[in-house]
Amino acid sequence: MAGIYLHIPFCRKACHYCNFHFSTLLQNKNGMVQALLREIEQESVRLDGQRVDTIYFGGGTPSLLTVSAENITALSGGTEKRAKAVSDSPGMEDRSAVAGSQIGELNLLIEAIRRNFTVAADAEITLEANPDDINEEMLEGWKAAGVNRLSIGVQSFREEDLLWMNRAHTAAEAERCILLAKAAGFRNLTIDLIYGTPGLTDEAWEGNVRKALELGVPHLSCYALTVEPKTALHHMVIVNKMPDTDPEQQSRQFLLLMDWMEGAGYEHYEISNFARPGWRSRHNSSYWRGVEYLGIGPGAHSYSKGSGAPRRRWNIANNALYMRSFSERYYLQNEVNELTANERGLDATEDLKLHTTDEIRLQIPLIYEEEILTRENRFNEYVMTALRTMEGIDLEFIREEFGGELVQNLIEGAEKFNLEEERLMINEKNVRLTNKGKLFADGIAAELFI
């Protein structure tokens, strides 16, 4: 099995804290969708016929993608007027194509994946969405396109927090969008919440978590605010317009979060993720289990095992260069295809195909970088990701993949965190973090690296 991630690099406005790759130039969205479609087609052989069990639209803001008006009309039992409401809604000016007869951008991308890959009938298809993009019509369009899981960027249910973060939605929209999604039949929901922000009291943080629980959200992803370089927040901290984060506050609020979620019956199945039993993210879980995945779009990462050494690659995080590459590649491919085998002096078989591919590679620069993972890379990555999960590091897996010597070394390295600091739990099957240890997960993992 495998997963596919698509990066949609557009947002209406920039949040102060965000360092993800995105652009607010929405006029380039159509050209980006065309490039994404070409990359999907080009990479159709990458997963070697594996079944695709998860598809994830991340960003950026994937909920900016248009959906087919015909699907909305059919689902709602409405008319063209009802479908047109999508493009006439406040803040939806860039979606005028939805009201026409065009196929929606989201529909095109999902259909291209289904056409080029073997997608499981029960595939989890997740769309990241902002609260201000969610209304009845869009929810119906997403369902018709095949989306069955929503990841909503709530961040907070408090107006003052949202203003501080420079989010586009209001506190009222944060609550209303969840009610709308549930009413539309989306049972598989997750929301993002941020803690450890300046001025967020423990009581206010509890209010945010309690609101999510009251709304019946089955999955929460909760993150401590980080001040990332080259963000607006970083600049404001440097010039003393904004206080820096308080590690003590963040640690305290994380410990409180773990207590509240455990009391509510949620599994803390990964450092930042909590789910009711049966509602884990299948896509993200596959990352932590080392399942192969294909990344589509600027800045997207891929991981493949293949017949040789495992490889990781990442696309260039530049929208203009990414789109230009696929545009030039597309037109060059068409030019070569127009040449007949006789004109080229080749058999119209594999020779033509190989020469065509070589010519294109020579004339169009690669849009990605790639590394072959060494045994050391693979061991360290496994320790880093597995230690963050509820199941922890599987010692039998280490023995089978890397040898018994590394199992012994790992246990010896873990002992000091177990005996002296009570940050790890060790038994004959696995090594897991305690709640106290989860505060130091990255540092502990680094100590266990080879």
C-alpha positions as a Markdown table, in Angstrom:
| # | Residue | x | y | z |
|---|---|---|---|---|
| 1 | Met | 0.0 | 0.0 | 0.0 |
| 2 | Ala | 1.1 | 3.6 | -0.4 |
| 3 | Gly | -0.1 | 7.2 | 0.1 |
| 4 | Ile | -0.2 | 10.3 | -2.1 |
| 5 | Tyr | 0.3 | 13.9 | -0.8 |
| 6 | Leu | -0.6 | 16.9 | -2.8 |
| 7 | His | 0.7 | 20.3 | -1.8 |
| 8 | Ile | -1.7 | 23.2 | -2.7 |
| 9 | Pro | 0.6 | 26.2 | -2.2 |
| 10 | Phe | -1.9 | 29.1 | -1.9 |
| 11 | Cys | -3.5 | 31.0 | 0.9 |
| 12 | Arg | -5.7 | 34.1 | 1.1 |
| 13 | Lys | -3.5 | 35.7 | 3.7 |
| 14 | Ala | -0.3 | 34.9 | 5.6 |
| 15 | Cys | -0.6 | 33.8 | 9.2 |
| 16 | His | 2.1 | 35.4 | 11.3 |
| 17 | Tyr | 3.6 | 32.2 | 12.6 |
| 18 | Cys | 3.5 | 30.0 | 9.4 |
| 19 | Asn | 6.7 | 28.9 | 7.6 |
| 20 | Phe | 5.1 | 26.5 | 5.2 |
| 21 | His | 5.5 | 27.0 | 1.5 |
| 22 | Phe | 2.7 | 29.1 | 0.1 |
| 23 | Ser | 1.7 | 32.1 | -2.0 |
| 24 | Thr | -1.1 | 34.6 | -1.8 |
| 25 | Leu | -1.1 | 35.2 | -5.6 |
| 26 | Leu | -4.3 | 33.3 | -6.3 |
| 27 | Gln | -4.3 | 34.3 | -10.0 |
| 28 | Asn | -1.6 | 31.6 | -10.5 |
| 29 | Lys | -3.8 | 28.8 | -9.1 |
| 30 | Asn | -5.1 | 27.5 | -12.4 |
| 31 | Gly | -1.5 | 27.3 | -13.8 |
| 32 | Met | -0.5 | 25.4 | -10.7 |
| 33 | Val | -3.4 | 22.9 | -11.0 |
| 34 | Gln | -2.3 | 22.2 | -14.6 |
| 35 | Ala | 1.3 | 21.6 | -13.4 |
| 36 | Leu | 0.0 | 19.3 | -10.6 |
| 37 | Leu | -2.0 | 17.3 | -13.2 |
| 38 | Arg | 1.1 | 16.9 | -15.4 |
| 39 | Glu | 3.2 | 15.7 | -12.4 |
| 40 | Ile | 0.6 | 13.2 | -11.5 |
| 41 | Glu | 0.7 | 11.8 | -15.0 |
| 42 | Gln | 4.5 | 11.8 | -15.1 |
| 43 | Glu | 4.8 | 10.0 | -11.8 |
| 44 | Ser | 2.3 | 7.3 | -12.5 |
| 45 | Val | 4.9 | 4.6 | -12.5 |
| 46 | Arg | 6.6 | 5.7 | -9.3 |
| 47 | Leu | 4.6 | 3.5 | -6.9 |
| 48 | Asp | 5.1 | 0.3 | -8.9 |
| 49 | Gly | 1.4 | -0.6 | -9.1 |
| 50 | Gln | 1.0 | -0.4 | -5.3 |
| 51 | Arg | -2.5 | 0.2 | -4.1 |
| 52 | Val | -3.1 | 3.8 | -2.9 |
| 53 | Asp | -4.8 | 3.7 | 0.5 |
| 54 | Thr | -4.6 | 7.4 | 1.4 |
| 55 | Ile | -4.7 | 10.7 | -0.4 |
| 56 | Tyr | -4.0 | 14.0 | 1.4 |
| 57 | Phe | -4.5 | 17.5 | 0.2 |
| 58 | Gly | -2.3 | 19.8 | 2.3 |
| 59 | Gly | -1.0 | 23.3 | 2.0 |
| 60 | Gly | -1.4 | 26.1 | 1.9 |
| 61 | Thr | -5.1 | 26.1 | 1.7 |
| 62 | Pro | -6.5 | 23.2 | -0.4 |
| 63 | Ser | -10.1 | 24.4 | 0.3 |
| 64 | Leu | -9.4 | 27.2 | -2.2 |
| 65 | Leu | -9.7 | 24.6 | -5.0 |
| 66 | Thr | -12.9 | 24.8 | -6.9 |
| 67 | Val | -15.3 | 21.9 | -7.1 |
| 68 | Ser | -17.7 | 20.9 | -9.9 |
| 69 | Ala | -21.0 | 22.8 | -9.9 |
| 70 | Glu | -22.8 | 19.8 | -11.4 |
| 71 | Asn | -22.0 | 17.8 | -8.3 |
| 72 | Ile | -23.2 | 20.4 | -5.9 |
| 73 | Thr | -26.5 | 20.8 | -7.8 |
| 74 | Ala | -27.1 | 17.0 | -7.9 |
| 75 | Leu | -26.4 | 16.6 | -4.3 |
| 76 | Ser | -28.4 | 19.5 | -3.0 |
| 77 | Gly | -31.3 | 18.8 | -5.3 |
| 78 | Gly | -31.1 | 22.5 | -6.2 |
| 79 | Thr | -30.7 | 24.6 | -9.3 |
| 80 | Glu | -28.0 | 26.5 | -11.1 |
| 81 | Lys | -28.8 | 29.4 | -8.8 |
| 82 | Arg | -27.9 | 27.2 | -5.7 |
| 83 | Ala | -24.7 | 26.1 | -7.4 |
| 84 | Lys | -23.8 | 29.7 | -8.2 |
| 85 | Ala | -24.0 | 30.5 | -4.5 |
| 86 | Val | -20.6 | 29.0 | -4.0 |
| 87 | Ser | -19.0 | 31.7 | -6.1 |
| 88 | Asp | -21.2 | 34.5 | -4.8 |
| 89 | Ser | -20.5 | 33.8 | -1.1 |
| 90 | Pro | -18.4 | 36.3 | 0.8 |
| 91 | Gly | -14.7 | 35.8 | 0.3 |
| 92 | Met | -15.2 | 33.4 | -2.7 |
| 93 | Glu | -14.6 | 35.8 | -5.5 |
| 94 | Asp | -11.9 | 33.6 | -7.1 |
| 95 | Arg | -14.3 | 30.6 | -7.5 |
| 96 | Ser | -16.4 | 31.9 | -10.3 |
| 97 | Ala | -15.5 | 28.9 | -12.4 |
| 98 | Val | -17.6 | 26.7 | -10.1 |
| 99 | Ala | -20.8 | 28.2 | -11.2 |
| 100 | Gly | -20.2 | 27.3 | -14.8 |
| 101 | Ser | -19.9 | 23.9 | -16.6 |
| 102 | Gln | -16.2 | 23.5 | -15.9 |
| 103 | Ile | -14.9 | 20.5 | -13.9 |
| 104 | Gly | -13.7 | 21.7 | -10.5 |
| 105 | Glu | -10.0 | 21.8 | -9.8 |
| 106 | Leu | -10.3 | 19.3 | -6.9 |
| 107 | Asn | -12.3 | 17.0 | -9.1 |
| 108 | Leu | -9.7 | 17.1 | -11.8 |
| 109 | Leu | -6.9 | 16.2 | -9.4 |
| 110 | Ile | -8.7 | 13.3 | -7.7 |
| 111 | Glu | -9.8 | 11.9 | -11.1 |
| 112 | Ala | -6.2 | 12.2 | -12.4 |
| 113 | Ile | -5.0 | 10.2 | -9.4 |
| 114 | Arg | -7.7 | 7.5 | -9.9 |
| 115 | Arg | -6.8 | 7.4 | -13.6 |
| 116 | Asn | -3.0 | 7.0 | -13.1 |
| 117 | Phe | -2.9 | 4.9 | -9.9 |
| 118 | Thr | -4.8 | 2.0 | -8.3 |
| 119 | Val | -6.8 | 3.7 | -5.6 |
| 120 | Ala | -8.5 | 1.5 | -2.9 |
| 121 | Ala | -12.2 | 1.6 | -2.8 |
| 122 | Asp | -12.1 | 2.6 | 0.9 |
| 123 | Ala | -9.2 | 5.1 | 0.5 |
| 124 | Glu | -9.0 | 7.8 | 3.1 |
| 125 | Ile | -9.1 | 11.2 | 1.2 |
| 126 | Thr | -8.3 | 14.1 | 3.4 |
| 127 | Leu | -8.7 | 17.8 | 2.6 |
| 128 | Glu | -7.3 | 20.5 | 4.7 |
| 129 | Ala | -9.8 | 23.4 | 5.0 |
| 130 | Asn | -10.0 | 26.8 | 6.6 |
| 131 | Pro | -13.2 | 27.6 | 8.6 |
| 132 | Asp | -14.0 | 30.6 | 6.4 |
| 133 | Asp | -14.1 | 28.4 | 3.3 |
| 134 | Ile | -16.7 | 25.9 | 4.7 |
| 135 | Asn | -20.3 | 26.2 | 3.8 |
| 136 | Glu | -23.1 | 23.8 | 2.8 |
| 137 | Glu | -22.4 | 24.0 | -0.9 |
| 138 | Met | -18.6 | 23.4 | -0.6 |
| 139 | Leu | -19.2 | 20.5 | 1.8 |
| 140 | Glu | -21.5 | 18.9 | -0.7 |
| 141 | Gly | -19.0 | 19.5 | -3.5 |
| 142 | Trp | -16.2 | 17.9 | -1.5 |
| 143 | Lys | -18.2 | 14.8 | -0.7 |
| 144 | Ala | -19.1 | 14.4 | -4.4 |
| 145 | Ala | -15.5 | 14.7 | -5.4 |
| 146 | Gly | -14.6 | 11.8 | -3.1 |
| 147 | Val | -13.3 | 13.6 | 0.1 |
| 148 | Asn | -14.2 | 11.7 | 3.2 |
| 149 | Arg | -12.1 | 13.3 | 5.9 |
| 150 | Leu | -11.7 | 17.0 | 6.7 |
| 151 | Ser | -8.7 | 18.6 | 8.5 |
| 152 | Ile | -9.9 | 22.0 | 9.7 |
| 153 | Gly | -7.4 | 24.7 | 10.6 |
| 154 | Val | -9.3 | 26.1 | 13.6 |
| 155 | Gln | -6.2 | 26.9 | 15.8 |
| 156 | Ser | -8.4 | 28.6 | 18.4 |
| 157 | Phe | -12.0 | 29.3 | 19.3 |
| 158 | Arg | -11.1 | 32.6 | 20.8 |
| 159 | Glu | -11.3 | 35.8 | 18.8 |
| 160 | Glu | -8.3 | 37.4 | 20.4 |
| 161 | Asp | -6.1 | 34.4 | 19.5 |
| 162 | Leu | -7.3 | 34.4 | 15.9 |
| 163 | Leu | -6.6 | 38.2 | 15.5 |
| 164 | Trp | -3.1 | 37.7 | 17.1 |
| 165 | Met | -2.3 | 34.9 | 14.6 |
| 166 | Asn | -3.7 | 36.9 | 11.7 |
| 167 | Arg | -6.1 | 34.1 | 10.8 |
| 168 | Ala | -8.8 | 34.8 | 8.1 |
| 169 | His | -11.7 | 33.3 | 10.1 |
| 170 | Thr | -13.6 | 34.4 | 13.2 |
| 171 | Ala | -14.3 | 32.5 | 16.4 |
| 172 | Ala | -17.9 | 32.1 | 15.4 |
| 173 | Glu | -16.9 | 30.6 | 12.0 |
| 174 | Ala | -14.5 | 28.2 | 13.9 |
| 175 | Glu | -17.5 | 26.6 | 15.8 |
| 176 | Arg | -20.0 | 26.9 | 13.0 |
| 177 | Cys | -17.9 | 25.1 | 10.4 |
| 178 | Ile | -17.7 | 22.0 | 12.6 |
| 179 | Leu | -21.4 | 21.9 | 13.0 |
| 180 | Leu | -21.9 | 22.3 | 9.3 |
| 181 | Ala | -19.4 | 19.6 | 8.4 |
| 182 | Lys | -21.1 | 17.1 | 10.8 |
| 183 | Ala | -24.5 | 18.0 | 9.4 |
| 184 | Ala | -23.2 | 17.4 | 5.9 |
| 185 | Gly | -22.2 | 13.8 | 6.9 |
| 186 | Phe | -18.5 | 14.3 | 7.6 |
| 187 | Arg | -18.0 | 12.1 | 10.6 |
| 188 | Asn | -14.2 | 11.8 | 10.1 |
| 189 | Leu | -13.0 | 15.2 | 11.3 |
| 190 | Thr | -9.9 | 16.6 | 12.8 |
| 191 | Ile | -9.0 | 20.1 | 13.9 |
| 192 | Asp | -5.7 | 21.9 | 14.6 |
| 193 | Leu | -5.3 | 23.8 | 17.9 |
| 194 | Ile | -2.3 | 25.9 | 19.0 |
| 195 | Tyr | -1.1 | 26.3 | 22.6 |
| 196 | Gly | 1.7 | 28.2 | 24.3 |
| 197 | Thr | 0.9 | 31.5 | 22.6 |
| 198 | Pro | 1.8 | 34.7 | 24.5 |
| 199 | Gly | -1.1 | 35.6 | 26.8 |
| 200 | Leu | -2.9 | 32.2 | 26.5 |
| 201 | Thr | -3.7 | 31.3 | 30.1 |
| 202 | Asp | -4.2 | 27.7 | 31.2 |
| 203 | Glu | -7.9 | 28.4 | 31.7 |
| 204 | Ala | -8.2 | 29.8 | 28.1 |
| 205 | Trp | -6.4 | 26.8 | 26.8 |
| 206 | Glu | -8.7 | 24.5 | 28.6 |
| 207 | Gly | -11.6 | 26.4 | 27.1 |
| 208 | Asn | -10.4 | 25.7 | 23.6 |
| 209 | Val | -9.9 | 22.0 | 24.3 |
| 210 | Arg | -13.3 | 21.7 | 26.0 |
| 211 | Lys | -15.0 | 23.4 | 23.1 |
| 212 | Ala | -13.5 | 20.8 | 20.7 |
| 213 | Leu | -14.7 | 18.0 | 22.9 |
| 214 | Glu | -18.2 | 19.4 | 23.3 |
| 215 | Leu | -18.4 | 19.7 | 19.5 |
| 216 | Gly | -17.7 | 15.9 | 19.3 |
| 217 | Val | -14.5 | 16.3 | 17.2 |
| 218 | Pro | -13.0 | 12.7 | 17.0 |
| 219 | His | -9.4 | 13.8 | 16.3 |
| 220 | Leu | -7.3 | 16.7 | 17.5 |
| 221 | Ser | -3.8 | 17.8 | 16.3 |
| 222 | Cys | -2.3 | 20.2 | 18.9 |
| 223 | Tyr | 0.9 | 22.1 | 18.4 |
| 224 | Ala | 3.0 | 24.4 | 20.6 |
| 225 | Leu | 3.6 | 27.7 | 18.9 |
| 226 | Thr | 7.1 | 27.9 | 17.4 |
| 227 | Val | 8.8 | 31.1 | 16.3 |
| 228 | Glu | 10.2 | 30.1 | 12.9 |
| 229 | Pro | 12.8 | 32.1 | 11.0 |
| 230 | Lys | 11.7 | 34.3 | 8.1 |
| 231 | Thr | 8.1 | 34.6 | 9.5 |
| 232 | Ala | 6.3 | 37.7 | 10.4 |
| 233 | Leu | 6.2 | 36.5 | 14.0 |
| 234 | His | 10.0 | 36.0 | 14.0 |
| 235 | His | 10.5 | 39.6 | 12.9 |
| 236 | Met | 8.1 | 40.9 | 15.5 |
| 237 | Val | 9.9 | 39.0 | 18.3 |
| 238 | Ile | 13.3 | 40.3 | 17.1 |
| 239 | Val | 12.1 | 44.0 | 17.1 |
| 240 | Asn | 10.4 | 43.4 | 20.5 |
| 241 | Lys | 6.9 | 44.0 | 19.2 |
| 242 | Met | 5.9 | 40.5 | 20.4 |
| 243 | Pro | 7.1 | 38.4 | 23.3 |
| 244 | Asp | 8.9 | 35.2 | 22.6 |
| 245 | Thr | 7.4 | 31.9 | 23.6 |
| 246 | Asp | 7.7 | 30.7 | 27.2 |
| 247 | Pro | 9.0 | 27.1 | 27.4 |
| 248 | Glu | 7.6 | 26.6 | 30.9 |
| 249 | Gln | 4.1 | 27.7 | 29.8 |
| 250 | Gln | 4.2 | 25.4 | 26.8 |
| 251 | Ser | 5.4 | 22.4 | 28.8 |
| 252 | Arg | 2.7 | 23.0 | 31.4 |
| 253 | Gln | -0.1 | 23.3 | 28.8 |
| 254 | Phe | 1.1 | 20.2 | 27.0 |
| 255 | Leu | 0.9 | 18.2 | 30.3 |
| 256 | Leu | -2.5 | 19.6 | 31.0 |
| 257 | Leu | -3.6 | 18.6 | 27.4 |
| 258 | Met | -2.5 | 15.0 | 27.9 |
| 259 | Asp | -4.5 | 14.8 | 31.1 |
| 260 | Trp | -7.6 | 16.2 | 29.6 |
| 261 | Met | -7.5 | 14.1 | 26.5 |
| 262 | Glu | -6.9 | 10.9 | 28.5 |
| 263 | Gly | -9.8 | 11.7 | 30.7 |
| 264 | Ala | -12.0 | 12.2 | 27.6 |
| 265 | Gly | -11.1 | 8.7 | 26.3 |
| 266 | Tyr | -8.8 | 9.8 | 23.5 |
| 267 | Glu | -5.6 | 7.9 | 22.4 |
| 268 | His | -2.5 | 9.9 | 22.5 |
| 269 | Tyr | -1.2 | 8.0 | 19.5 |
| 270 | Glu | 1.5 | 10.5 | 18.4 |
| 271 | Ile | 3.1 | 13.4 | 20.2 |
| 272 | Ser | 0.8 | 16.0 | 18.6 |
| 273 | Asn | -2.2 | 13.8 | 17.8 |
| 274 | Phe | -5.1 | 12.6 | 19.8 |
| 275 | Ala | -8.0 | 10.4 | 18.5 |
| 276 | Arg | -10.9 | 8.5 | 19.7 |
| 277 | Pro | -10.4 | 4.7 | 19.2 |
| 278 | Gly | -10.8 | 4.0 | 15.5 |
| 279 | Trp | -10.3 | 7.6 | 14.3 |
| 280 | Arg | -6.6 | 7.8 | 13.8 |
| 281 | Ser | -5.3 | 9.5 | 10.7 |
| 282 | Arg | -4.5 | 6.7 | 8.3 |
| 283 | His | -2.4 | 8.9 | 6.1 |
| 284 | Asn | -0.1 | 10.4 | 8.8 |
| 285 | Ser | 0.1 | 7.0 | 10.5 |
| 286 | Ser | 1.6 | 5.6 | 7.3 |
| 287 | Tyr | 4.4 | 8.1 | 7.5 |
| 288 | Trp | 5.3 | 6.9 | 11.0 |
| 289 | Arg | 5.2 | 3.3 | 9.9 |
| 290 | Gly | 7.6 | 3.8 | 7.0 |
| 291 | Val | 5.0 | 3.2 | 4.2 |
| 292 | Glu | 5.9 | 4.6 | 0.8 |
| 293 | Tyr | 4.3 | 7.8 | -0.3 |
| 294 | Leu | 4.4 | 10.1 | -3.3 |
| 295 | Gly | 4.5 | 13.9 | -2.9 |
| 296 | Ile | 3.0 | 16.0 | -5.7 |
| 297 | Gly | 3.5 | 19.8 | -5.9 |
| 298 | Pro | 6.1 | 22.4 | -5.0 |
| 299 | Gly | 7.9 | 21.6 | -1.8 |
| 300 | Ala | 6.3 | 18.1 | -1.5 |
| 301 | His | 8.4 | 15.2 | -0.2 |
| 302 | Ser | 8.3 | 11.5 | -1.4 |
| 303 | Tyr | 9.7 | 8.3 | 0.1 |
| 304 | Ser | 10.2 | 5.1 | -1.9 |
| 305 | Lys | 11.8 | 1.8 | -1.2 |
| 306 | Gly | 11.9 | 0.2 | -4.6 |
| 307 | Ser | 14.2 | -2.7 | -5.4 |
| 308 | Gly | 17.4 | -0.9 | -4.2 |
| 309 | Ala | 18.1 | 1.4 | -1.2 |
| 310 | Pro | 15.2 | 3.5 | 0.1 |
| 311 | Arg | 15.2 | 7.1 | -1.3 |
| 312 | Arg | 13.7 | 10.4 | -0.2 |
| 313 | Arg | 13.2 | 13.3 | -2.6 |
| 314 | Trp | 11.7 | 16.7 | -2.4 |
| 315 | Asn | 10.4 | 19.1 | -5.0 |
| 316 | Ile | 11.6 | 22.6 | -5.4 |
| 317 | Ala | 9.7 | 25.0 | -3.1 |
| 318 | Asn | 9.2 | 27.7 | -5.8 |
| 319 | Asn | 5.9 | 28.0 | -7.5 |
| 320 | Ala | 7.2 | 29.8 | -10.6 |
| 321 | Leu | 10.0 | 27.3 | -11.3 |
| 322 | Tyr | 7.7 | 24.4 | -10.6 |
| 323 | Met | 5.0 | 25.5 | -13.0 |
| 324 | Arg | 7.6 | 26.5 | -15.7 |
| 325 | Ser | 9.3 | 23.2 | -15.5 |
| 326 | Phe | 6.1 | 21.3 | -16.2 |
| 327 | Ser | 4.9 | 23.7 | -18.8 |
| 328 | Glu | 8.2 | 23.4 | -20.8 |
| 329 | Arg | 8.3 | 19.6 | -20.2 |
| 330 | Tyr | 4.7 | 19.4 | -21.6 |
| 331 | Tyr | 5.4 | 21.3 | -24.8 |
| 332 | Leu | 8.7 | 19.6 | -25.4 |
| 333 | Gln | 7.0 | 16.2 | -25.0 |
| 334 | Asn | 4.4 | 17.2 | -27.5 |
| 335 | Glu | 7.0 | 18.4 | -30.0 |
| 336 | Val | 8.9 | 15.1 | -29.8 |
| 337 | Asn | 5.7 | 13.1 | -30.0 |
| 338 | Glu | 4.9 | 14.8 | -33.3 |
| 339 | Leu | 8.1 | 13.4 | -34.9 |
| 340 | Thr | 7.5 | 10.1 | -36.6 |
| 341 | Ala | 9.7 | 7.1 | -36.0 |
| 342 | Asn | 10.9 | 7.2 | -39.7 |
| 343 | Glu | 12.0 | 10.9 | -39.3 |
| 344 | Arg | 14.1 | 9.9 | -36.3 |
| 345 | Gly | 15.4 | 6.7 | -37.8 |
| 346 | Leu | 14.1 | 4.7 | -34.8 |
| 347 | Asp | 11.7 | 1.8 | -34.4 |
| 348 | Ala | 8.4 | 3.1 | -33.0 |
| 349 | Thr | 8.9 | 1.1 | -29.8 |
| 350 | Glu | 11.0 | 1.4 | -26.7 |
| 351 | Asp | 13.9 | 3.1 | -28.6 |
| 352 | Leu | 11.7 | 6.1 | -29.4 |
| 353 | Lys | 10.4 | 6.2 | -25.8 |
| 354 | Leu | 13.9 | 6.1 | -24.3 |
| 355 | His | 15.4 | 8.7 | -26.6 |
| 356 | Thr | 12.4 | 11.0 | -26.0 |
| 357 | Thr | 12.8 | 10.7 | -22.2 |
| 358 | Asp | 16.6 | 11.4 | -22.5 |
| 359 | Glu | 16.0 | 14.5 | -24.6 |
| 360 | Ile | 13.5 | 15.9 | -22.2 |
| 361 | Arg | 15.8 | 15.3 | -19.2 |
| 362 | Leu | 18.7 | 17.1 | -21.0 |
| 363 | Gln | 16.6 | 20.2 | -21.8 |
| 364 | Ile | 14.5 | 20.6 | -18.7 |
| 365 | Pro | 16.2 | 20.9 | -15.3 |
| 366 | Leu | 15.0 | 18.6 | -12.5 |
| 367 | Ile | 12.6 | 20.2 | -10.1 |
| 368 | Tyr | 13.6 | 17.9 | -7.2 |
| 369 | Glu | 16.5 | 16.8 | -5.1 |
| 370 | Glu | 17.0 | 13.2 | -4.0 |
| 371 | Glu | 19.0 | 11.3 | -1.4 |
| 372 | Ile | 19.7 | 7.6 | -1.0 |
| 373 | Leu | 19.1 | 6.7 | 2.6 |
| 374 | Thr | 22.0 | 4.9 | 4.3 |
| 375 | Arg | 21.5 | 2.2 | 7.0 |
| 376 | Glu | 22.3 | 4.9 | 9.6 |
| 377 | Asn | 19.7 | 7.3 | 8.0 |
| 378 | Arg | 17.0 | 4.7 | 8.1 |
| 379 | Phe | 17.8 | 3.7 | 11.7 |
| 380 | Asn | 17.8 | 7.2 | 13.0 |
| 381 | Glu | 14.6 | 8.2 | 11.1 |
| 382 | Tyr | 12.8 | 5.1 | 12.5 |
| 383 | Val | 13.9 | 5.9 | 16.0 |
| 384 | Met | 12.8 | 9.6 | 15.6 |
| 385 | Thr | 9.3 | 8.8 | 14.2 |
| 386 | Ala | 8.6 | 5.6 | 16.2 |
| 387 | Leu | 9.5 | 7.2 | 19.5 |
| 388 | Arg | 6.8 | 9.8 | 19.0 |
| 389 | Thr | 4.1 | 7.2 | 18.7 |
| 390 | Met | 2.0 | 5.5 | 21.3 |
| 391 | Glu | 3.5 | 2.1 | 20.4 |
| 392 | Gly | 7.1 | 3.3 | 20.6 |
| 393 | Ile | 10.2 | 1.7 | 19.1 |
| 394 | Asp | 9.6 | -1.9 | 18.1 |
| 395 | Leu | 12.7 | -3.9 | 19.2 |
| 396 | Glu | 11.9 | -6.9 | 17.0 |
| 397 | Phe | 11.7 | -4.6 | 14.0 |
| 398 | Ile | 15.1 | -3.2 | 14.9 |
| 399 | Arg | 16.5 | -6.7 | 15.2 |
| 400 | Glu | 15.0 | -7.8 | 11.8 |
| 401 | Glu | 16.0 | -4.6 | 9.9 |
| 402 | Phe | 19.3 | -3.6 | 11.5 |
| 403 | Gly | 20.6 | -6.6 | 13.6 |
| 404 | Gly | 20.7 | -7.6 | 17.3 |
| 405 | Glu | 23.7 | -5.5 | 18.0 |
| 406 | Leu | 21.8 | -2.3 | 17.5 |
| 407 | Val | 18.9 | -3.6 | 19.7 |
| 408 | Gln | 21.4 | -4.0 | 22.6 |
| 409 | Asn | 22.9 | -0.5 | 21.9 |
| 410 | Leu | 19.5 | 1.0 | 21.9 |
| 411 | Ile | 18.5 | -0.6 | 25.2 |
| 412 | Glu | 21.7 | 0.5 | 26.8 |
| 413 | Gly | 21.3 | 4.1 | 25.6 |
| 414 | Ala | 17.6 | 4.1 | 26.8 |
| 415 | Glu | 18.4 | 2.9 | 30.3 |
| 416 | Lys | 19.6 | 6.2 | 31.6 |
| 417 | Phe | 16.3 | 7.8 | 30.6 |
| 418 | Asn | 14.5 | 5.0 | 32.2 |
| 419 | Leu | 16.3 | 4.6 | 35.5 |
| 420 | Glu | 17.5 | 8.2 | 36.3 |
| 421 | Glu | 14.9 | 10.4 | 34.7 |
| 422 | Glu | 11.7 | 8.2 | 34.2 |
| 423 | Arg | 11.3 | 9.5 | 30.7 |
| 424 | Leu | 11.3 | 6.1 | 29.0 |
| 425 | Met | 9.6 | 2.8 | 29.6 |
| 426 | Ile | 11.5 | -0.3 | 28.4 |
| 427 | Asn | 10.3 | -3.9 | 28.1 |
| 428 | Glu | 11.1 | -6.9 | 26.0 |
| 429 | Lys | 9.0 | -5.6 | 23.1 |
| 430 | Asn | 9.4 | -1.9 | 22.9 |
| 431 | Val | 10.8 | 1.4 | 24.1 |
| 432 | Arg | 8.2 | 4.1 | 24.8 |
| 433 | Leu | 8.1 | 7.6 | 26.1 |
| 434 | Thr | 6.4 | 8.4 | 29.5 |
| 435 | Asn | 4.3 | 11.6 | 29.6 |
| 436 | Lys | 7.2 | 13.3 | 31.2 |
| 437 | Gly | 9.5 | 12.0 | 28.4 |
| 438 | Lys | 7.2 | 13.4 | 25.7 |
| 439 | Leu | 8.4 | 16.9 | 26.7 |
| 440 | Phe | 11.9 | 15.9 | 25.6 |
| 441 | Ala | 11.1 | 13.6 | 22.7 |
| 442 | Asp | 13.4 | 15.0 | 20.1 |
| 443 | Gly | 16.3 | 15.3 | 22.5 |
| 444 | Ile | 15.9 | 11.7 | 23.7 |
| 445 | Ala | 15.7 | 10.4 | 20.1 |
| 446 | Ala | 18.9 | 12.2 | 19.2 |
| 447 | Glu | 20.6 | 10.5 | 22.1 |
| 448 | Leu | 19.6 | 7.1 | 20.7 |
| 449 | Phe | 20.9 | 7.8 | 17.2 |
| 450 | Ile | 23.8 | 5.9 | 15.7 |
